[in-house]
CSV table of C-alpha atoms in Angstrom, one decimal:
chain,number,residue,atom,x,y,z
A,9,UNK,CA,67.6,-25.2,75.4
A,10,UNK,CA,64.9,-22.8,76.3
A,11,UNK,CA,64.1,-20.2,73.5
A,12,UNK,CA,63.2,-16.8,74.7
A,13,UNK,CA,59.6,-15.8,74.0
A,14,UNK,CA,60.7,-12.7,72.1
A,15,UNK,CA,62.8,-14.7,69.7
A,16,UNK,CA,60.1,-17.3,69.3
A,17,UNK,CA,57.6,-14.5,68.5
A,18,UNK,CA,60.0,-13.0,66.0
A,19,UNK,CA,60.6,-16.4,64.4
A,20,UNK,CA,56.9,-16.9,63.9
A,21,UNK,CA,56.5,-13.5,62.4
A,22,UNK,CA,59.4,-14.1,60.0
A,23,UNK,CA,58.0,-17.5,58.9
A,24,UNK,CA,54.5,-15.9,58.3
A,25,UNK,CA,56.0,-13.1,56.2
A,26,UNK,CA,58.2,-15.5,54.2
A,27,UNK,CA,55.2,-17.7,53.5
A,28,UNK,CA,53.1,-14.7,52.5
A,29,UNK,CA,55.8,-13.5,50.1
A,30,UNK,CA,56.1,-17.0,48.5
A,31,UNK,CA,52.4,-17.3,48.1
A,32,UNK,CA,52.2,-13.8,46.5
A,33,UNK,CA,55.0,-14.7,44.1
A,34,UNK,CA,53.3,-18.0,43.2
A,35,UNK,CA,50.0,-16.3,42.5
A,36,UNK,CA,51.2,-13.2,40.6
A,37,UNK,CA,54.5,-14.1,39.0
A,38,UNK,CA,54.7,-17.8,38.5
A,39,UNK,CA,53.8,-19.1,35.0
A,40,UNK,CA,53.2,-22.6,36.2
A,41,UNK,CA,49.6,-23.5,37.0
A,42,UNK,CA,49.3,-25.5,40.1
A,43,UNK,CA,46.3,-27.7,40.6
A,44,UNK,CA,45.2,-28.8,44.0
A,45,UNK,CA,44.0,-32.1,42.7
A,46,UNK,CA,45.7,-34.4,40.2
A,47,UNK,CA,44.4,-37.5,38.5
A,48,UNK,CA,46.6,-40.5,37.9
A,49,UNK,CA,46.4,-42.1,34.5
A,50,UNK,CA,47.9,-45.4,33.7
A,51,UNK,CA,49.2,-45.4,30.1
A,52,UNK,CA,50.2,-48.6,28.4
A,53,UNK,CA,51.9,-48.8,25.0
A,54,UNK,CA,51.0,-51.3,22.4
A,55,UNK,CA,54.4,-52.9,22.8
A,56,UNK,CA,53.9,-53.7,26.5
A,57,UNK,CA,55.3,-52.2,29.7
A,58,UNK,CA,58.4,-50.1,29.3
A,59,UNK,CA,61.1,-48.7,31.7
A,60,UNK,CA,62.1,-51.9,33.5
A,61,UNK,CA,58.6,-53.3,33.7
A,62,UNK,CA,57.4,-50.3,35.7
A,63,UNK,CA,54.5,-48.5,34.0
A,64,UNK,CA,54.9,-44.8,34.1
A,65,UNK,CA,52.3,-42.6,35.8
A,66,UNK,CA,51.3,-39.4,34.0
A,67,UNK,CA,49.8,-36.6,36.0
A,68,UNK,CA,47.4,-34.2,34.2
A,69,UNK,CA,45.4,-31.3,35.6
A,70,UNK,CA,41.9,-32.4,36.5
A,71,UNK,CA,38.8,-30.2,36.6
A,72,UNK,CA,36.0,-31.9,38.6
A,73,UNK,CA,33.5,-29.8,36.6
A,74,UNK,CA,35.1,-30.7,33.2
A,75,UNK,CA,32.2,-32.7,31.8
A,76,UNK,CA,29.6,-30.1,32.7
A,77,UNK,CA,31.8,-27.4,31.2
A,78,UNK,CA,32.1,-29.3,27.9
A,79,UNK,CA,28.3,-29.7,27.8
A,80,UNK,CA,27.8,-26.0,28.6
A,81,UNK,CA,30.2,-24.8,26.0
A,82,UNK,CA,28.7,-27.0,23.3
A,83,UNK,CA,25.2,-25.7,24.1
A,84,UNK,CA,26.5,-22.1,24.2
A,85,UNK,CA,28.2,-22.5,20.8
A,86,UNK,CA,25.0,-23.9,19.3
A,87,UNK,CA,23.0,-21.0,20.6
A,88,UNK,CA,25.5,-18.5,19.2
A,89,UNK,CA,25.5,-20.2,15.8
A,90,UNK,CA,21.7,-20.2,15.8
A,91,UNK,CA,21.6,-16.5,16.7
A,92,UNK,CA,24.1,-15.7,13.9
A,93,UNK,CA,21.9,-17.6,11.4
A,94,UNK,CA,18.8,-15.8,12.6
A,95,UNK,CA,20.5,-12.4,12.3
A,96,UNK,CA,21.7,-13.3,8.8
A,97,UNK,CA,18.2,-14.2,7.7
A,98,UNK,CA,16.9,-10.8,9.1
A,99,UNK,CA,19.7,-8.8,7.4
A,100,UNK,CA,19.3,-10.6,4.1
A,101,UNK,CA,15.5,-10.3,4.1
A,102,UNK,CA,14.3,-7.3,2.0
A,103,UNK,CA,13.1,-4.6,4.3
A,104,UNK,CA,9.8,-2.8,3.6
A,105,UNK,CA,9.9,0.8,2.9
A,106,UNK,CA,7.5,3.2,4.5
A,107,UNK,CA,5.5,5.5,2.3
A,108,UNK,CA,2.9,8.0,3.4
A,109,UNK,CA,-0.1,9.0,1.3
A,110,UNK,CA,-1.7,12.4,2.0
A,111,UNK,CA,-5.3,12.4,0.5
A,112,UNK,CA,-6.1,16.1,-0.2
A,113,UNK,CA,-8.6,15.2,-2.9
A,114,UNK,CA,-11.6,12.9,-2.9
A,115,UNK,CA,-10.0,10.5,-5.4
A,116,UNK,CA,-7.6,9.6,-2.5
A,117,UNK,CA,-10.4,7.6,-1.0
A,118,UNK,CA,-10.8,5.7,-4.3
A,119,UNK,CA,-7.1,5.0,-4.3
A,120,UNK,CA,-7.0,3.8,-0.6
A,121,UNK,CA,-10.4,2.0,-0.1
A,122,UNK,CA,-11.2,0.8,-3.6
A,123,UNK,CA,-7.8,0.1,-5.2
A,124,UNK,CA,-5.5,-0.7,-2.2
A,125,UNK,CA,-8.4,-1.8,-0.1
A,126,UNK,CA,-7.0,-0.3,3.0
A,127,UNK,CA,-8.8,0.3,6.3
A,128,UNK,CA,-9.7,3.7,7.7
A,129,UNK,CA,-10.2,4.9,11.2
A,130,UNK,CA,-12.6,6.3,12.3
A,131,UNK,CA,-15.0,4.7,9.9
A,132,UNK,CA,-17.3,7.8,9.8
A,133,UNK,CA,-16.9,9.4,6.4
A,134,UNK,CA,-17.5,12.9,7.8
A,135,UNK,CA,-14.7,12.6,10.3
A,136,UNK,CA,-12.2,15.5,10.3
A,137,UNK,CA,-9.2,13.2,10.4
A,138,UNK,CA,-9.0,9.6,9.1
A,139,UNK,CA,-6.0,7.3,8.8
A,140,UNK,CA,-5.0,3.8,8.0
A,141,UNK,CA,-2.1,1.4,7.3
A,142,UNK,CA,-1.5,-1.5,5.0
A,143,UNK,CA,1.3,-3.5,3.4
A,144,UNK,CA,1.5,-4.0,-0.4
A,145,UNK,CA,4.5,-5.6,-2.0
A,146,UNK,CA,7.6,-4.2,-0.3
A,147,UNK,CA,5.9,-1.0,0.8
A,148,UNK,CA,4.2,-0.2,4.1
A,149,UNK,CA,1.7,2.5,3.2
A,150,UNK,CA,0.1,4.8,5.7
A,151,UNK,CA,-2.8,7.1,4.7
A,152,UNK,CA,-4.1,10.4,6.1
A,153,UNK,CA,-7.1,12.3,4.9
A,154,UNK,CA,-9.8,14.7,6.0
A,155,UNK,CA,-10.1,18.5,6.5
A,156,UNK,CA,-7.9,18.3,9.7
A,157,UNK,CA,-4.9,17.0,7.7
A,158,UNK,CA,-3.2,20.4,7.2
A,159,UNK,CA,0.3,21.4,6.3
A,160,UNK,CA,2.8,20.8,9.1
A,161,UNK,CA,0.5,18.7,11.2
A,162,UNK,CA,0.9,15.3,9.6
A,163,UNK,CA,3.2,12.9,11.5
A,164,UNK,CA,6.2,12.4,9.3
A,165,UNK,CA,8.0,9.1,10.0
A,166,UNK,CA,9.3,8.3,6.5
A,167,UNK,CA,11.1,9.9,3.6
A,168,UNK,CA,8.8,8.9,0.7
A,169,UNK,CA,5.5,10.7,0.0
A,170,UNK,CA,2.5,10.4,-2.3
A,171,UNK,CA,0.2,13.5,-2.4
A,172,UNK,CA,-3.3,13.2,-3.9
A,173,UNK,CA,-4.4,16.5,-5.4
A,174,UNK,CA,-7.3,18.0,-7.4
A,175,UNK,CA,-6.4,20.1,-10.5
A,176,UNK,CA,-9.8,20.4,-12.1
A,177,UNK,CA,-10.4,24.1,-11.7
A,178,UNK,CA,-8.5,27.2,-10.7
A,179,UNK,CA,-9.5,27.3,-7.1
A,180,UNK,CA,-8.5,23.6,-6.7
A,181,UNK,CA,-5.2,24.3,-8.5
A,182,UNK,CA,-4.3,27.2,-6.1
A,183,UNK,CA,-5.0,24.9,-3.1
A,184,UNK,CA,-2.9,22.1,-4.6
A,185,UNK,CA,0.0,24.5,-5.4
A,186,UNK,CA,0.2,25.4,-1.8
A,187,UNK,CA,0.6,21.8,-0.8
A,188,UNK,CA,3.3,21.2,-3.5
A,189,UNK,CA,5.2,24.3,-2.2
A,190,UNK,CA,5.0,22.8,1.3
A,191,UNK,CA,6.3,19.5,0.1
A,192,UNK,CA,9.1,21.3,-1.9
A,193,UNK,CA,10.3,22.9,1.4
A,194,UNK,CA,10.5,19.4,3.0
A,195,UNK,CA,12.5,18.1,0.0
A,196,UNK,CA,14.9,21.1,0.2
A,197,UNK,CA,15.4,20.4,3.9
A,198,UNK,CA,16.1,16.7,3.2
A,199,UNK,CA,13.1,15.7,5.2
A,200,UNK,CA,11.6,14.0,2.2
A,201,UNK,CA,13.6,12.2,-0.5
A,202,UNK,CA,10.9,10.8,-2.9
A,203,UNK,CA,7.7,12.4,-4.0
A,204,UNK,CA,4.8,11.1,-6.2
A,205,UNK,CA,1.5,12.9,-7.1
A,206,UNK,CA,-1.9,11.4,-7.9
A,207,UNK,CA,-3.8,14.2,-9.7
A,208,UNK,CA,-7.4,14.5,-10.6
A,209,UNK,CA,-6.5,16.5,-13.7
A,210,UNK,CA,-8.4,18.8,-16.0
A,211,UNK,CA,-11.3,17.2,-17.9
A,212,UNK,CA,-9.8,18.9,-21.0
A,213,UNK,CA,-6.3,17.6,-20.1
A,214,UNK,CA,-5.0,21.1,-19.5
A,215,UNK,CA,-2.5,20.4,-16.7
A,216,UNK,CA,0.4,22.7,-17.6
A,217,UNK,CA,0.4,24.3,-14.1
A,218,UNK,CA,2.0,21.2,-12.6
A,219,UNK,CA,4.7,20.8,-15.3
A,220,UNK,CA,7.4,22.9,-13.5
A,221,UNK,CA,7.1,20.6,-10.4
A,222,UNK,CA,8.0,17.4,-12.4
A,223,UNK,CA,11.5,16.2,-11.9
A,224,UNK,CA,12.1,15.9,-15.7
A,225,UNK,CA,11.5,19.7,-15.8
A,226,UNK,CA,13.8,20.4,-12.9
A,227,UNK,CA,11.2,19.9,-10.1
A,228,UNK,CA,11.0,17.3,-7.4
A,229,UNK,CA,7.9,15.2,-8.4
A,230,UNK,CA,9.3,11.9,-9.6
A,231,UNK,CA,6.1,10.2,-10.5
A,232,UNK,CA,2.7,11.6,-11.7
A,233,UNK,CA,-0.5,9.4,-11.8
A,234,UNK,CA,-2.9,11.4,-13.9
A,235,UNK,CA,-6.6,11.0,-14.5
A,236,UNK,CA,-8.0,11.2,-18.1
A,237,UNK,CA,-6.3,10.5,-21.5
A,238,UNK,CA,-3.4,13.0,-21.1
A,239,UNK,CA,-0.8,13.1,-23.9
A,240,UNK,CA,1.8,13.3,-21.2
A,241,UNK,CA,1.3,9.6,-20.2
A,242,UNK,CA,4.5,7.7,-21.1
A,243,UNK,CA,4.5,4.9,-18.5
A,244,UNK,CA,7.9,6.0,-17.3
A,245,UNK,CA,7.2,9.0,-15.0
A,246,UNK,CA,3.6,9.8,-16.0
A,247,UNK,CA,1.0,7.1,-15.6
A,248,UNK,CA,-2.7,7.1,-16.3
A,249,UNK,CA,-5.0,6.7,-13.3
A,250,UNK,CA,-8.7,5.8,-13.3
A,251,UNK,CA,-11.3,8.4,-12.3
A,252,UNK,CA,-13.2,5.8,-10.1
A,253,UNK,CA,-16.4,6.3,-8.2
A,254,UNK,CA,-17.6,9.7,-6.8
A,255,UNK,CA,-16.3,9.3,-3.2
A,256,UNK,CA,-16.9,13.0,-2.7
A,257,UNK,CA,-20.6,12.1,-2.9
A,258,UNK,CA,-20.0,9.3,-0.4
A,259,UNK,CA,-20.4,6.5,-2.9
A,260,UNK,CA,-19.3,3.4,-1.0
A,261,UNK,CA,-17.2,0.3,-1.7
A,262,UNK,CA,-19.6,-2.4,-2.9
A,263,UNK,CA,-18.8,-6.0,-2.0
A,264,UNK,CA,-20.5,-8.4,-4.5
A,265,UNK,CA,-22.9,-10.9,-3.0
A,266,UNK,CA,-25.1,-13.7,-4.4
A,267,UNK,CA,-28.2,-11.6,-4.5
A,268,UNK,CA,-26.4,-8.8,-6.4
A,269,UNK,CA,-25.4,-11.4,-9.1
A,270,UNK,CA,-28.4,-13.7,-9.4
A,271,UNK,CA,-31.4,-11.4,-8.6
A,272,UNK,CA,-33.9,-10.6,-11.3
A,273,UNK,CA,-33.6,-6.9,-12.3
A,274,UNK,CA,-36.9,-5.3,-13.3
A,275,UNK,CA,-35.4,-2.6,-15.6
A,276,UNK,CA,-33.4,-2.7,-18.8
A,277,UNK,CA,-31.4,0.4,-18.1
A,278,UNK,CA,-31.1,3.6,-16.1
A,279,UNK,CA,-29.9,7.2,-16.4
A,280,UNK,CA,-29.9,9.6,-13.5
A,281,UNK,CA,-27.9,12.7,-14.2
A,282,UNK,CA,-27.6,16.2,-15.4
A,283,UNK,CA,-29.0,16.9,-18.9
A,284,UNK,CA,-27.0,19.7,-20.4
A,285,UNK,CA,-28.5,22.0,-23.1
A,286,UNK,CA,-27.5,21.1,-26.7
A,287,UNK,CA,-25.7,18.0,-25.5
A,288,UNK,CA,-25.9,14.3,-26.5
A,289,UNK,CA,-27.8,13.8,-23.2
A,290,UNK,CA,-30.7,15.6,-24.7
A,291,UNK,CA,-30.6,13.3,-27.6
A,292,UNK,CA,-30.5,10.3,-25.2
A,293,UNK,CA,-33.6,11.5,-23.4
A,294,UNK,CA,-35.4,12.2,-26.7
A,295,UNK,CA,-34.6,8.7,-28.0
A,296,UNK,CA,-36.0,7.0,-24.8
A,297,UNK,CA,-39.2,9.1,-24.9
A,298,UNK,CA,-39.9,8.7,-28.6
A,299,UNK,CA,-39.4,5.0,-28.6
A,300,UNK,CA,-41.3,4.4,-25.4
A,301,UNK,CA,-38.3,2.9,-23.8
A,302,UNK,CA,-38.4,5.3,-20.9
A,303,UNK,CA,-41.0,3.0,-19.4
A,304,UNK,CA,-38.5,0.1,-19.2
A,305,UNK,CA,-35.6,2.3,-17.9
A,306,UNK,CA,-35.2,4.3,-14.7
A,307,UNK,CA,-34.6,7.9,-15.7
A,308,UNK,CA,-34.4,11.1,-13.7
A,309,UNK,CA,-33.0,14.3,-15.1
A,310,UNK,CA,-31.4,16.8,-12.8
A,311,UNK,CA,-30.5,20.4,-13.5
A,312,UNK,CA,-27.3,19.9,-11.6
A,313,UNK,CA,-25.7,17.3,-9.3
A,314,UNK,CA,-25.5,18.5,-5.7
A,315,UNK,CA,-21.9,18.7,-4.3
A,316,UNK,CA,-23.0,16.6,-1.3
A,317,UNK,CA,-25.2,13.6,-2.0
A,318,UNK,CA,-28.0,13.3,0.5
A,319,UNK,CA,-28.7,9.9,2.0
A,320,UNK,CA,-32.0,9.7,0.1
A,321,UNK,CA,-30.6,10.6,-3.3
A,322,UNK,CA,-27.6,8.3,-2.9
A,323,UNK,CA,-30.0,5.4,-1.9
A,324,UNK,CA,-32.2,6.0,-5.0
A,325,UNK,CA,-29.2,6.1,-7.3
A,326,UNK,CA,-27.7,2.9,-5.9
A,327,UNK,CA,-31.2,1.2,-6.2
A,328,UNK,CA,-31.3,2.2,-9.8
A,329,UNK,CA,-27.9,0.7,-10.5
A,330,UNK,CA,-28.8,-2.5,-8.6
A,331,UNK,CA,-32.2,-2.9,-10.5
A,332,UNK,CA,-30.9,-2.2,-14.0
A,333,UNK,CA,-29.2,-4.5,-16.5
A,334,UNK,CA,-27.5,-1.6,-18.3
A,335,UNK,CA,-26.4,1.9,-17.1
A,336,UNK,CA,-26.4,4.6,-19.8
A,337,UNK,CA,-23.2,6.7,-19.7
A,338,UNK,CA,-23.4,9.7,-22.1
A,339,UNK,CA,-20.4,12.0,-22.3
A,340,UNK,CA,-20.1,15.0,-20.1
A,341,UNK,CA,-17.2,17.4,-20.2
A,342,UNK,CA,-15.1,14.3,-20.6
A,343,UNK,CA,-16.0,10.8,-21.8
A,344,UNK,CA,-14.8,9.2,-18.6
A,345,UNK,CA,-17.3,9.7,-15.8
A,346,UNK,CA,-17.9,8.3,-12.3
A,347,UNK,CA,-21.1,6.6,-13.5
A,348,UNK,CA,-19.0,4.0,-15.5
A,349,UNK,CA,-17.2,2.8,-12.3
A,350,UNK,CA,-20.3,3.0,-10.2
A,351,UNK,CA,-22.2,0.8,-12.7
A,352,UNK,CA,-19.4,-1.7,-12.6
A,353,UNK,CA,-19.7,-1.8,-8.8
A,354,UNK,CA,-23.2,-3.1,-9.1
A,355,UNK,CA,-22.7,-5.4,-12.1
A,356,UNK,CA,-24.8,-3.1,-14.4
A,357,UNK,CA,-23.2,-3.0,-17.8
A,358,UNK,CA,-22.1,0.5,-18.8
A,359,UNK,CA,-23.3,1.6,-22.2
A,360,UNK,CA,-20.7,4.2,-23.1
A,361,UNK,CA,-20.8,6.9,-25.7
A,362,UNK,CA,-17.5,6.4,-27.4
A,363,UNK,CA,-16.7,9.9,-28.7
A,364,UNK,CA,-13.9,12.4,-28.0
A,365,UNK,CA,-14.8,15.6,-26.1
A,366,UNK,CA,-13.3,19.1,-26.7
A,367,UNK,CA,-9.8,19.8,-25.2
A,368,UNK,CA,-6.2,18.7,-25.5
A,369,UNK,CA,-6.7,15.0,-24.4
A,370,UNK,CA,-4.8,12.4,-26.4
A,371,UNK,CA,-6.5,11.2,-29.5
A,372,UNK,CA,-5.9,7.9,-31.3
A,373,UNK,CA,-7.4,4.5,-32.1
A,374,UNK,CA,-7.8,3.6,-28.5
A,375,UNK,CA,-9.1,7.0,-27.2
A,376,UNK,CA,-11.1,7.9,-25.4
A,377,UNK,CA,-11.1,5.6,-22.3
A,378,UNK,CA,-7.8,4.0,-23.4
A,379,UNK,CA,-7.0,2.8,-19.8
A,380,UNK,CA,-10.3,0.9,-19.6
A,381,UNK,CA,-10.1,-0.4,-23.1
A,382,UNK,CA,-6.5,-1.7,-22.6
A,383,UNK,CA,-7.8,-3.6,-19.6
A,384,UNK,CA,-10.5,-5.3,-21.8
A,385,UNK,CA,-13.5,-3.6,-20.3
A,386,UNK,CA,-16.7,-5.6,-21.1
A,387,UNK,CA,-18.7,-2.5,-21.9
A,388,UNK,CA,-21.2,-1.7,-24.7
A,389,UNK,CA,-19.7,1.1,-26.8
A,390,UNK,CA,-21.8,3.3,-29.1
A,391,UNK,CA,-21.2,6.4,-31.3
A,392,UNK,CA,-24.7,7.7,-31.3
A,393,UNK,CA,-27.7,7.3,-28.9
A,394,UNK,CA,-29.9,6.5,-31.9
A,395,UNK,CA,-28.3,3.0,-31.7
A,396,UNK,CA,-29.9,2.5,-28.3
A,397,UNK,CA,-33.3,1.0,-29.4
A,398,UNK,CA,-31.5,-1.8,-31.2
A,399,UNK,CA,-29.3,-2.5,-28.1
A,400,UNK,CA,-32.3,-2.7,-25.8
A,401,UNK,CA,-34.2,-4.9,-28.3
A,402,UNK,CA,-31.3,-7.4,-28.1
A,403,UNK,CA,-31.4,-7.0,-24.3
A,404,UNK,CA,-35.0,-8.2,-24.2
A,405,UNK,CA,-33.9,-11.4,-25.9
A,406,UNK,CA,-31.5,-12.5,-23.2
A,407,UNK,CA,-32.7,-15.0,-20.7
A,408,UNK,CA,-31.9,-14.8,-16.9
A,409,UNK,CA,-29.0,-17.3,-17.1
A,410,UNK,CA,-27.3,-15.2,-19.8
A,411,UNK,CA,-27.8,-12.0,-17.8
A,412,UNK,CA,-26.5,-13.5,-14.6
A,413,UNK,CA,-23.4,-14.8,-16.4
A,414,UNK,CA,-22.7,-11.4,-17.9
A,415,UNK,CA,-23.2,-9.8,-14.6
A,416,UNK,CA,-20.7,-12.2,-12.9
A,417,UNK,CA,-18.1,-11.6,-15.6
A,418,UNK,CA,-18.5,-7.8,-15.3
A,419,UNK,CA,-18.0,-7.9,-11.5
A,420,UNK,CA,-15.0,-10.3,-11.9
A,421,UNK,CA,-13.5,-8.0,-14.5
A,422,UNK,CA,-13.9,-4.9,-12.3
A,423,UNK,CA,-12.3,-6.7,-9.3
A,424,UNK,CA,-9.4,-7.8,-11.6
A,425,UNK,CA,-9.0,-4.2,-12.9
A,426,UNK,CA,-8.7,-2.8,-9.4
A,427,UNK,CA,-6.1,-5.5,-8.6
A,428,UNK,CA,-4.1,-4.6,-11.7
A,429,UNK,CA,-4.2,-0.9,-10.6
A,430,UNK,CA,-3.0,-1.9,-7.1
A,431,UNK,CA,-0.1,-3.9,-8.5
A,432,UNK,CA,0.9,-1.3,-11.0
A,433,UNK,CA,0.8,1.5,-8.4
A,434,UNK,CA,2.8,-0.6,-5.9
A,435,UNK,CA,5.4,-1.6,-8.4
A,436,UNK,CA,5.9,1.9,-9.6
A,437,UNK,CA,6.3,3.3,-6.1
A,438,UNK,CA,8.7,0.4,-5.2
A,439,UNK,CA,10.9,1.3,-8.2
A,440,UNK,CA,10.9,4.9,-7.1
A,441,UNK,CA,11.9,4.3,-3.4
A,442,UNK,CA,14.3,1.4,-3.9
A,443,UNK,CA,16.2,2.7,-6.9
A,444,UNK,CA,19.9,3.5,-6.3
A,445,UNK,CA,20.7,6.9,-5.1
């Protein structure tokens, strides 16, 4: 029977539509997964062939990439687990805290270069802006100093701050007060959370001007590192800090070398400094002259130390330290003076006048110089310069080996002292920034 073309065409269209609907239903609505390829697995039981001796055939879905997928998934899981462990180590590792130090007094350079031993760029000491970074303990310190470091122009990328200030005289106090007021504004705006101050205090220990800024008195300064034997020192929020070398006169960081330790020094002692009227320094010079010891010591009296050391005067002073077995350290306005630390830098033993000076500094069995004495400073302490001739007579009796050994021990002590100050400073700052709240 001949089928009309129209009916045949309609029949093809109907079959195509029906097949399309069935395919759509199978894809979008059917819950049964249909695999294009099946594998046949022969399964035998331990009891033999069942079902009338005909072994059943079980059909399972088969993925031709199954083995590769297993390997890939295993490797992926291993990488994920390794990444989780790596992140866990990072998260559990104590994170360093960033602390900035603003050096607005010369003792800031002693803190940074001599105690923390941090680098500075540029290296030129007369540069208007110098900066450096170092890591100590759990703290990442950054340091900024120089005349160009002014309020509002220091990059602030942390919330903990140490400000190094000078409070020796009224002009310096006024300058330091402006910096503290600037920092107080940052604290009030929550820009800074923790503040410490390193202060070159009054030589008579009159530092009442900074008292209102201390946190214990309602201020914002949590820690104060204070130079000289202040009665405020309690090792809780006020700590004593060493005066150090005269960085304002460009005294450098001296690295010990074999020649510095073993060389033969032609002079027994030295004293280059200001001789004040009616002071023990006049007594010192008289003793040296009257006993003829001035010929065995390098001496040079000055009417006044210049604010800026010239290259020539600095060189002559350093030469005197390097060529003398002893450095004479008479009291000035305070017993603690730069000369003590500068002598240590060259292995020249300080002969220190161990007497209290006028003022409100703490008195007691370990004063003055209680910080150095507590650290076991190997100095020669005297109460009167009339004792000096006997000291120099004993000095003549030492042989070169004894002098070299003493020099080495002094340099080792001074390096150890600076390391102790570094650890102490770091630990106290850590306690401030990591404490709860």
